[in-house]
mmCIF file with all atom_site columns, C-alpha atoms in Angstrom:
data_model
loop_
_atom_site.group_PDB
_atom_site.id
_atom_site.type_symbol
_atom_site.label_atom_id
_atom_site.label_alt_id
_atom_site.label_comp_id
_atom_site.label_asym_id
_atom_site.label_entity_id
_atom_site.label_seq_id
_atom_site.pdbx_PDB_ins_code
_atom_site.Cartn_x
_atom_site.Cartn_y
_atom_site.Cartn_z
_atom_site.occupancy
_atom_site.B_iso_or_equiv
_atom_site.pdbx_formal_charge
_atom_site.auth_seq_id
_atom_site.auth_comp_id
_atom_site.auth_asym_id
_atom_site.auth_atom_id
_atom_site.pdbx_PDB_model_num
ATOM 1   C CA . MET A 1 1   ? 3.324   34.137 70.337 1.00 56.00 ? 1   MET A CA 1
ATOM 2   C CA . HIS A 1 2   ? 1.230   34.468 67.153 1.00 71.00 ? 2   HIS A CA 1
ATOM 3   C CA . GLN A 1 3   ? -0.289  31.232 65.853 1.00 88.00 ? 3   GLN A CA 1
ATOM 4   C CA . GLU A 1 4   ? -0.890  30.694 62.163 1.00 94.00 ? 4   GLU A CA 1
ATOM 5   C CA . PRO A 1 5   ? -4.562  30.123 61.298 1.00 97.00 ? 5   PRO A CA 1
ATOM 6   C CA . LYS A 1 6   ? -5.306  26.433 60.688 1.00 98.00 ? 6   LYS A CA 1
ATOM 7   C CA . ALA A 1 7   ? -6.384  25.775 57.119 1.00 98.00 ? 7   ALA A CA 1
ATOM 8   C CA . TRP A 1 8   ? -7.920  23.011 55.016 1.00 98.00 ? 8   TRP A CA 1
ATOM 9   C CA . ILE A 1 9   ? -7.599  22.647 51.241 1.00 98.00 ? 9   ILE A CA 1
ATOM 10  C CA . TYR A 1 10  ? -10.634 21.497 49.252 1.00 97.00 ? 10  TYR A CA 1
ATOM 11  C CA . CYS A 1 11  ? -10.287 20.716 45.544 1.00 95.00 ? 11  CYS A CA 1
ATOM 12  C CA . ARG A 1 12  ? -12.945 19.550 43.123 1.00 91.00 ? 12  ARG A CA 1
ATOM 13  C CA . ILE A 1 13  ? -13.344 19.057 39.407 1.00 88.00 ? 13  ILE A CA 1
ATOM 14  C CA . ASP A 1 14  ? -16.496 18.373 37.422 1.00 83.00 ? 14  ASP A CA 1
ATOM 15  C CA . ALA A 1 15  ? -15.328 15.115 35.824 1.00 79.00 ? 15  ALA A CA 1
ATOM 16  C CA . PRO A 1 16  ? -15.434 11.386 36.551 1.00 76.00 ? 16  PRO A CA 1
ATOM 17  C CA . GLU A 1 17  ? -11.623 11.233 36.530 1.00 78.00 ? 17  GLU A CA 1
ATOM 18  C CA . ASP A 1 18  ? -8.697  13.645 36.548 1.00 79.00 ? 18  ASP A CA 1
ATOM 19  C CA . VAL A 1 19  ? -7.093  12.812 33.197 1.00 72.00 ? 19  VAL A CA 1
ATOM 20  C CA . GLN A 1 20  ? -5.556  16.274 32.776 1.00 84.00 ? 20  GLN A CA 1
ATOM 21  C CA . GLY A 1 21  ? -4.146  16.575 36.286 1.00 89.00 ? 21  GLY A CA 1
ATOM 22  C CA . MET A 1 22  ? -6.321  19.541 37.251 1.00 91.00 ? 22  MET A CA 1
ATOM 23  C CA . LEU A 1 23  ? -6.634  18.436 40.891 1.00 91.00 ? 23  LEU A CA 1
ATOM 24  C CA . LYS A 1 24  ? -2.852  18.450 41.177 1.00 93.00 ? 24  LYS A CA 1
ATOM 25  C CA . VAL A 1 25  ? -2.725  21.958 39.695 1.00 94.00 ? 25  VAL A CA 1
ATOM 26  C CA . GLN A 1 26  ? -5.464  23.218 42.060 1.00 94.00 ? 26  GLN A CA 1
ATOM 27  C CA . ARG A 1 27  ? -3.805  21.627 45.081 1.00 95.00 ? 27  ARG A CA 1
ATOM 28  C CA . LYS A 1 28  ? -0.387  23.121 44.238 1.00 97.00 ? 28  LYS A CA 1
ATOM 29  C CA . GLN A 1 29  ? -1.904  26.569 43.731 1.00 97.00 ? 29  GLN A CA 1
ATOM 30  C CA . LEU A 1 30  ? -3.752  26.341 47.055 1.00 98.00 ? 30  LEU A CA 1
ATOM 31  C CA . MET A 1 31  ? -0.674  25.071 48.904 1.00 98.00 ? 31  MET A CA 1
ATOM 32  C CA . ASP A 1 32  ? 1.347   27.998 47.537 1.00 98.00 ? 32  ASP A CA 1
ATOM 33  C CA . TYR A 1 33  ? -1.442  30.388 48.539 1.00 98.00 ? 33  TYR A CA 1
ATOM 34  C CA . ALA A 1 34  ? -1.562  28.912 52.059 1.00 98.00 ? 34  ALA A CA 1
ATOM 35  C CA . GLU A 1 35  ? 2.171   29.465 52.441 1.00 97.00 ? 35  GLU A CA 1
ATOM 36  C CA . GLN A 1 36  ? 1.903   33.024 51.092 1.00 97.00 ? 36  GLN A CA 1
ATOM 37  C CA . MET A 1 37  ? -0.940  33.815 53.521 1.00 97.00 ? 37  MET A CA 1
ATOM 38  C CA . GLY A 1 38  ? 0.807   32.204 56.494 1.00 97.00 ? 38  GLY A CA 1
ATOM 39  C CA . PHE A 1 39  ? -1.776  29.457 57.036 1.00 98.00 ? 39  PHE A CA 1
ATOM 40  C CA . GLN A 1 40  ? -0.932  26.191 58.803 1.00 97.00 ? 40  GLN A CA 1
ATOM 41  C CA . LEU A 1 41  ? -2.277  23.295 56.708 1.00 97.00 ? 41  LEU A CA 1
ATOM 42  C CA . LYS A 1 42  ? -4.220  20.709 58.707 1.00 97.00 ? 42  LYS A CA 1
ATOM 43  C CA . GLY A 1 43  ? -5.455  18.596 55.808 1.00 97.00 ? 43  GLY A CA 1
ATOM 44  C CA . SER A 1 44  ? -7.080  18.410 52.420 1.00 97.00 ? 44  SER A CA 1
ATOM 45  C CA . SER A 1 45  ? -9.796  16.596 50.542 1.00 96.00 ? 45  SER A CA 1
ATOM 46  C CA . THR A 1 46  ? -10.927 16.270 46.945 1.00 94.00 ? 46  THR A CA 1
ATOM 47  C CA . ASP A 1 47  ? -14.001 15.345 44.952 1.00 92.00 ? 47  ASP A CA 1
ATOM 48  C CA . LEU A 1 48  ? -14.571 14.293 41.360 1.00 88.00 ? 48  LEU A CA 1
ATOM 49  C CA . ALA A 1 49  ? -18.189 15.340 40.882 1.00 79.00 ? 49  ALA A CA 1
ATOM 50  C CA . ALA A 1 50  ? -20.503 17.923 39.408 1.00 65.00 ? 50  ALA A CA 1
ATOM 51  C CA . GLY A 1 51  ? -20.760 21.182 41.316 1.00 55.00 ? 51  GLY A CA 1
ATOM 52  C CA . ASN A 1 52  ? -24.374 20.526 42.212 1.00 62.00 ? 52  ASN A CA 1
ATOM 53  C CA . SER A 1 53  ? -23.871 16.897 43.225 1.00 68.00 ? 53  SER A CA 1
ATOM 54  C CA . ASP A 1 54  ? -25.102 15.818 46.640 1.00 74.00 ? 54  ASP A CA 1
ATOM 55  C CA . VAL A 1 55  ? -22.558 12.979 46.795 1.00 81.00 ? 55  VAL A CA 1
ATOM 56  C CA . LEU A 1 56  ? -19.274 14.631 47.811 1.00 89.00 ? 56  LEU A CA 1
ATOM 57  C CA . PRO A 1 57  ? -17.240 12.365 50.101 1.00 94.00 ? 57  PRO A CA 1
ATOM 58  C CA . GLY A 1 58  ? -14.304 14.805 50.193 1.00 94.00 ? 58  GLY A CA 1
ATOM 59  C CA . TRP A 1 59  ? -16.606 17.626 51.301 1.00 94.00 ? 59  TRP A CA 1
ATOM 60  C CA . GLU A 1 60  ? -18.256 15.407 53.927 1.00 95.00 ? 60  GLU A CA 1
ATOM 61  C CA . TYR A 1 61  ? -14.809 14.428 55.213 1.00 97.00 ? 61  TYR A CA 1
ATOM 62  C CA . PHE A 1 62  ? -13.898 18.110 55.547 1.00 97.00 ? 62  PHE A CA 1
ATOM 63  C CA . LEU A 1 63  ? -17.119 18.861 57.464 1.00 95.00 ? 63  LEU A CA 1
ATOM 64  C CA . LYS A 1 64  ? -16.466 15.976 59.884 1.00 96.00 ? 64  LYS A CA 1
ATOM 65  C CA . THR A 1 65  ? -12.764 16.683 60.338 1.00 96.00 ? 65  THR A CA 1
ATOM 66  C CA . ALA A 1 66  ? -12.761 20.503 60.502 1.00 96.00 ? 66  ALA A CA 1
ATOM 67  C CA . PRO A 1 67  ? -14.025 20.754 64.104 1.00 95.00 ? 67  PRO A CA 1
ATOM 68  C CA . LEU A 1 68  ? -11.604 18.060 65.276 1.00 95.00 ? 68  LEU A CA 1
ATOM 69  C CA . GLN A 1 69  ? -8.648  19.818 63.630 1.00 93.00 ? 69  GLN A CA 1
ATOM 70  C CA . GLN A 1 70  ? -9.905  23.257 64.753 1.00 96.00 ? 70  GLN A CA 1
ATOM 71  C CA . VAL A 1 71  ? -9.860  24.472 61.148 1.00 98.00 ? 71  VAL A CA 1
ATOM 72  C CA . GLU A 1 72  ? -10.314 28.239 60.835 1.00 98.00 ? 72  GLU A CA 1
ATOM 73  C CA . VAL A 1 73  ? -9.807  28.664 57.086 1.00 98.00 ? 73  VAL A CA 1
ATOM 74  C CA . LEU A 1 74  ? -11.033 26.754 54.043 1.00 98.00 ? 74  LEU A CA 1
ATOM 75  C CA . LEU A 1 75  ? -9.039  27.256 50.848 1.00 98.00 ? 75  LEU A CA 1
ATOM 76  C CA . VAL A 1 76  ? -10.809 26.708 47.517 1.00 97.00 ? 76  VAL A CA 1
ATOM 77  C CA . HIS A 1 77  ? -9.877  27.543 43.934 1.00 95.00 ? 77  HIS A CA 1
ATOM 78  C CA . ASN A 1 78  ? -13.026 29.671 43.533 1.00 90.00 ? 78  ASN A CA 1
ATOM 79  C CA . LEU A 1 79  ? -16.609 29.976 44.780 1.00 87.00 ? 79  LEU A CA 1
ATOM 80  C CA . SER A 1 80  ? -17.919 27.357 42.332 1.00 84.00 ? 80  SER A CA 1
ATOM 81  C CA . GLN A 1 81  ? -15.845 24.735 44.167 1.00 87.00 ? 81  GLN A CA 1
ATOM 82  C CA . ILE A 1 82  ? -18.347 25.087 47.020 1.00 86.00 ? 82  ILE A CA 1
ATOM 83  C CA . HIS A 1 83  ? -21.404 24.773 44.741 1.00 82.00 ? 83  HIS A CA 1
ATOM 84  C CA . ARG A 1 84  ? -22.208 25.719 41.144 1.00 82.00 ? 84  ARG A CA 1
ATOM 85  C CA . ASP A 1 85  ? -25.461 27.386 42.213 1.00 83.00 ? 85  ASP A CA 1
ATOM 86  C CA . THR A 1 86  ? -24.472 30.761 43.676 1.00 81.00 ? 86  THR A CA 1
ATOM 87  C CA . CYS A 1 87  ? -27.390 30.869 46.127 1.00 83.00 ? 87  CYS A CA 1
ATOM 88  C CA . GLN A 1 88  ? -26.493 27.410 47.434 1.00 86.00 ? 88  GLN A CA 1
ATOM 89  C CA . ALA A 1 89  ? -22.813 28.358 47.637 1.00 85.00 ? 89  ALA A CA 1
ATOM 90  C CA . LEU A 1 90  ? -23.655 31.443 49.690 1.00 85.00 ? 90  LEU A CA 1
ATOM 91  C CA . ARG A 1 91  ? -25.828 29.393 52.049 1.00 88.00 ? 91  ARG A CA 1
ATOM 92  C CA . ILE A 1 92  ? -22.935 26.996 52.569 1.00 89.00 ? 92  ILE A CA 1
ATOM 93  C CA . LEU A 1 93  ? -20.546 29.897 53.131 1.00 90.00 ? 93  LEU A CA 1
ATOM 94  C CA . GLU A 1 94  ? -22.866 31.266 55.791 1.00 90.00 ? 94  GLU A CA 1
ATOM 95  C CA . GLN A 1 95  ? -22.940 27.849 57.505 1.00 92.00 ? 95  GLN A CA 1
ATOM 96  C CA . LEU A 1 96  ? -19.141 27.755 57.461 1.00 94.00 ? 96  LEU A CA 1
ATOM 97  C CA . GLN A 1 97  ? -19.021 31.244 58.948 1.00 92.00 ? 97  GLN A CA 1
ATOM 98  C CA . LYS A 1 98  ? -21.264 30.056 61.794 1.00 92.00 ? 98  LYS A CA 1
ATOM 99  C CA . MET A 1 99  ? -18.748 27.239 62.361 1.00 94.00 ? 99  MET A CA 1
ATOM 100 C CA . GLY A 1 100 ? -15.985 29.868 62.634 1.00 95.00 ? 100 GLY A CA 1
ATOM 101 C CA . ILE A 1 101 ? -14.449 29.005 59.262 1.00 96.00 ? 101 ILE A CA 1
ATOM 102 C CA . ALA A 1 102 ? -13.433 31.742 56.815 1.00 96.00 ? 102 ALA A CA 1
ATOM 103 C CA . VAL A 1 103 ? -13.174 30.840 53.124 1.00 96.00 ? 103 VAL A CA 1
ATOM 104 C CA . TYR A 1 104 ? -10.343 32.092 50.929 1.00 97.00 ? 104 TYR A CA 1
ATOM 105 C CA . SER A 1 105 ? -9.561  31.759 47.236 1.00 96.00 ? 105 SER A CA 1
ATOM 106 C CA . PRO A 1 106 ? -6.333  32.802 45.517 1.00 96.00 ? 106 PRO A CA 1
ATOM 107 C CA . LEU A 1 107 ? -8.507  34.191 42.711 1.00 89.00 ? 107 LEU A CA 1
ATOM 108 C CA . GLU A 1 108 ? -11.023 36.058 44.884 1.00 89.00 ? 108 GLU A CA 1
ATOM 109 C CA . GLY A 1 109 ? -9.388  36.602 48.291 1.00 93.00 ? 109 GLY A CA 1
ATOM 110 C CA . LYS A 1 110 ? -11.599 36.228 51.357 1.00 93.00 ? 110 LYS A CA 1
ATOM 111 C CA . LEU A 1 111 ? -15.092 35.262 50.259 1.00 87.00 ? 111 LEU A CA 1
ATOM 112 C CA . LYS A 1 112 ? -17.787 37.457 51.799 1.00 79.00 ? 112 LYS A CA 1
ATOM 113 C CA . PHE A 1 113 ? -21.065 36.230 53.238 1.00 66.00 ? 113 PHE A CA 1
ATOM 114 C CA . GLY A 1 114 ? -23.218 39.377 53.331 1.00 61.00 ? 114 GLY A CA 1
ATOM 115 C CA . PHE A 1 115 ? -24.953 38.784 50.001 1.00 53.00 ? 115 PHE A CA 1
ATOM 116 C CA . GLN A 1 116 ? -26.686 35.662 51.304 1.00 48.00 ? 116 GLN A CA 1
ATOM 117 C CA . ARG A 1 117 ? -29.204 37.645 53.333 1.00 49.00 ? 117 ARG A CA 1
ATOM 118 C CA . ILE A 1 118 ? -30.034 39.849 50.353 1.00 50.00 ? 118 ILE A CA 1
ATOM 119 C CA . ILE A 1 119 ? -30.474 36.870 48.041 1.00 53.00 ? 119 ILE A CA 1
ATOM 120 C CA . GLY A 1 120 ? -32.577 35.074 50.639 1.00 52.00 ? 120 GLY A CA 1
ATOM 121 C CA . ARG A 1 121 ? -34.886 38.058 50.835 1.00 47.00 ? 121 ARG A CA 1
ATOM 122 C CA . MET A 1 122 ? -35.098 38.262 47.044 1.00 55.00 ? 122 MET A CA 1
ATOM 123 C CA . GLU A 1 123 ? -36.060 34.581 46.813 1.00 59.00 ? 123 GLU A CA 1
ATOM 124 C CA . GLY A 1 124 ? -39.073 35.322 49.015 1.00 54.00 ? 124 GLY A CA 1
ATOM 125 C CA . ILE A 1 125 ? -40.316 38.036 46.655 1.00 49.00 ? 125 ILE A CA 1
ATOM 126 C CA . GLN A 1 126 ? -42.880 36.858 44.095 1.00 41.00 ? 126 GLN A CA 1
#
């Protein structure tokens, strides 16, 4: 019997509060995407913070809970939900890959990790 991959939804906006309801819109879009892709939702978390903020309780909750829930897929609106800095985002994506978690976006499909090595090498070049 085929089991649906276990997924987690992570939403974030760069604002102190969600006055326009953008988190609700993101969450609905990601829930629809999860259903379309055949993912089994195990949970979700949100943050109201800048994309380069180090204080992300929703993200920390995901990182603590994902292994316990055996999460295999993280759903985000787009790559900048992980981090605004592309190099940082790719490092995080590589860490998630090592944890056995694939990252998907309805806007970008499955996010790839291969560029991280190239960027890492470029950062070392003076």
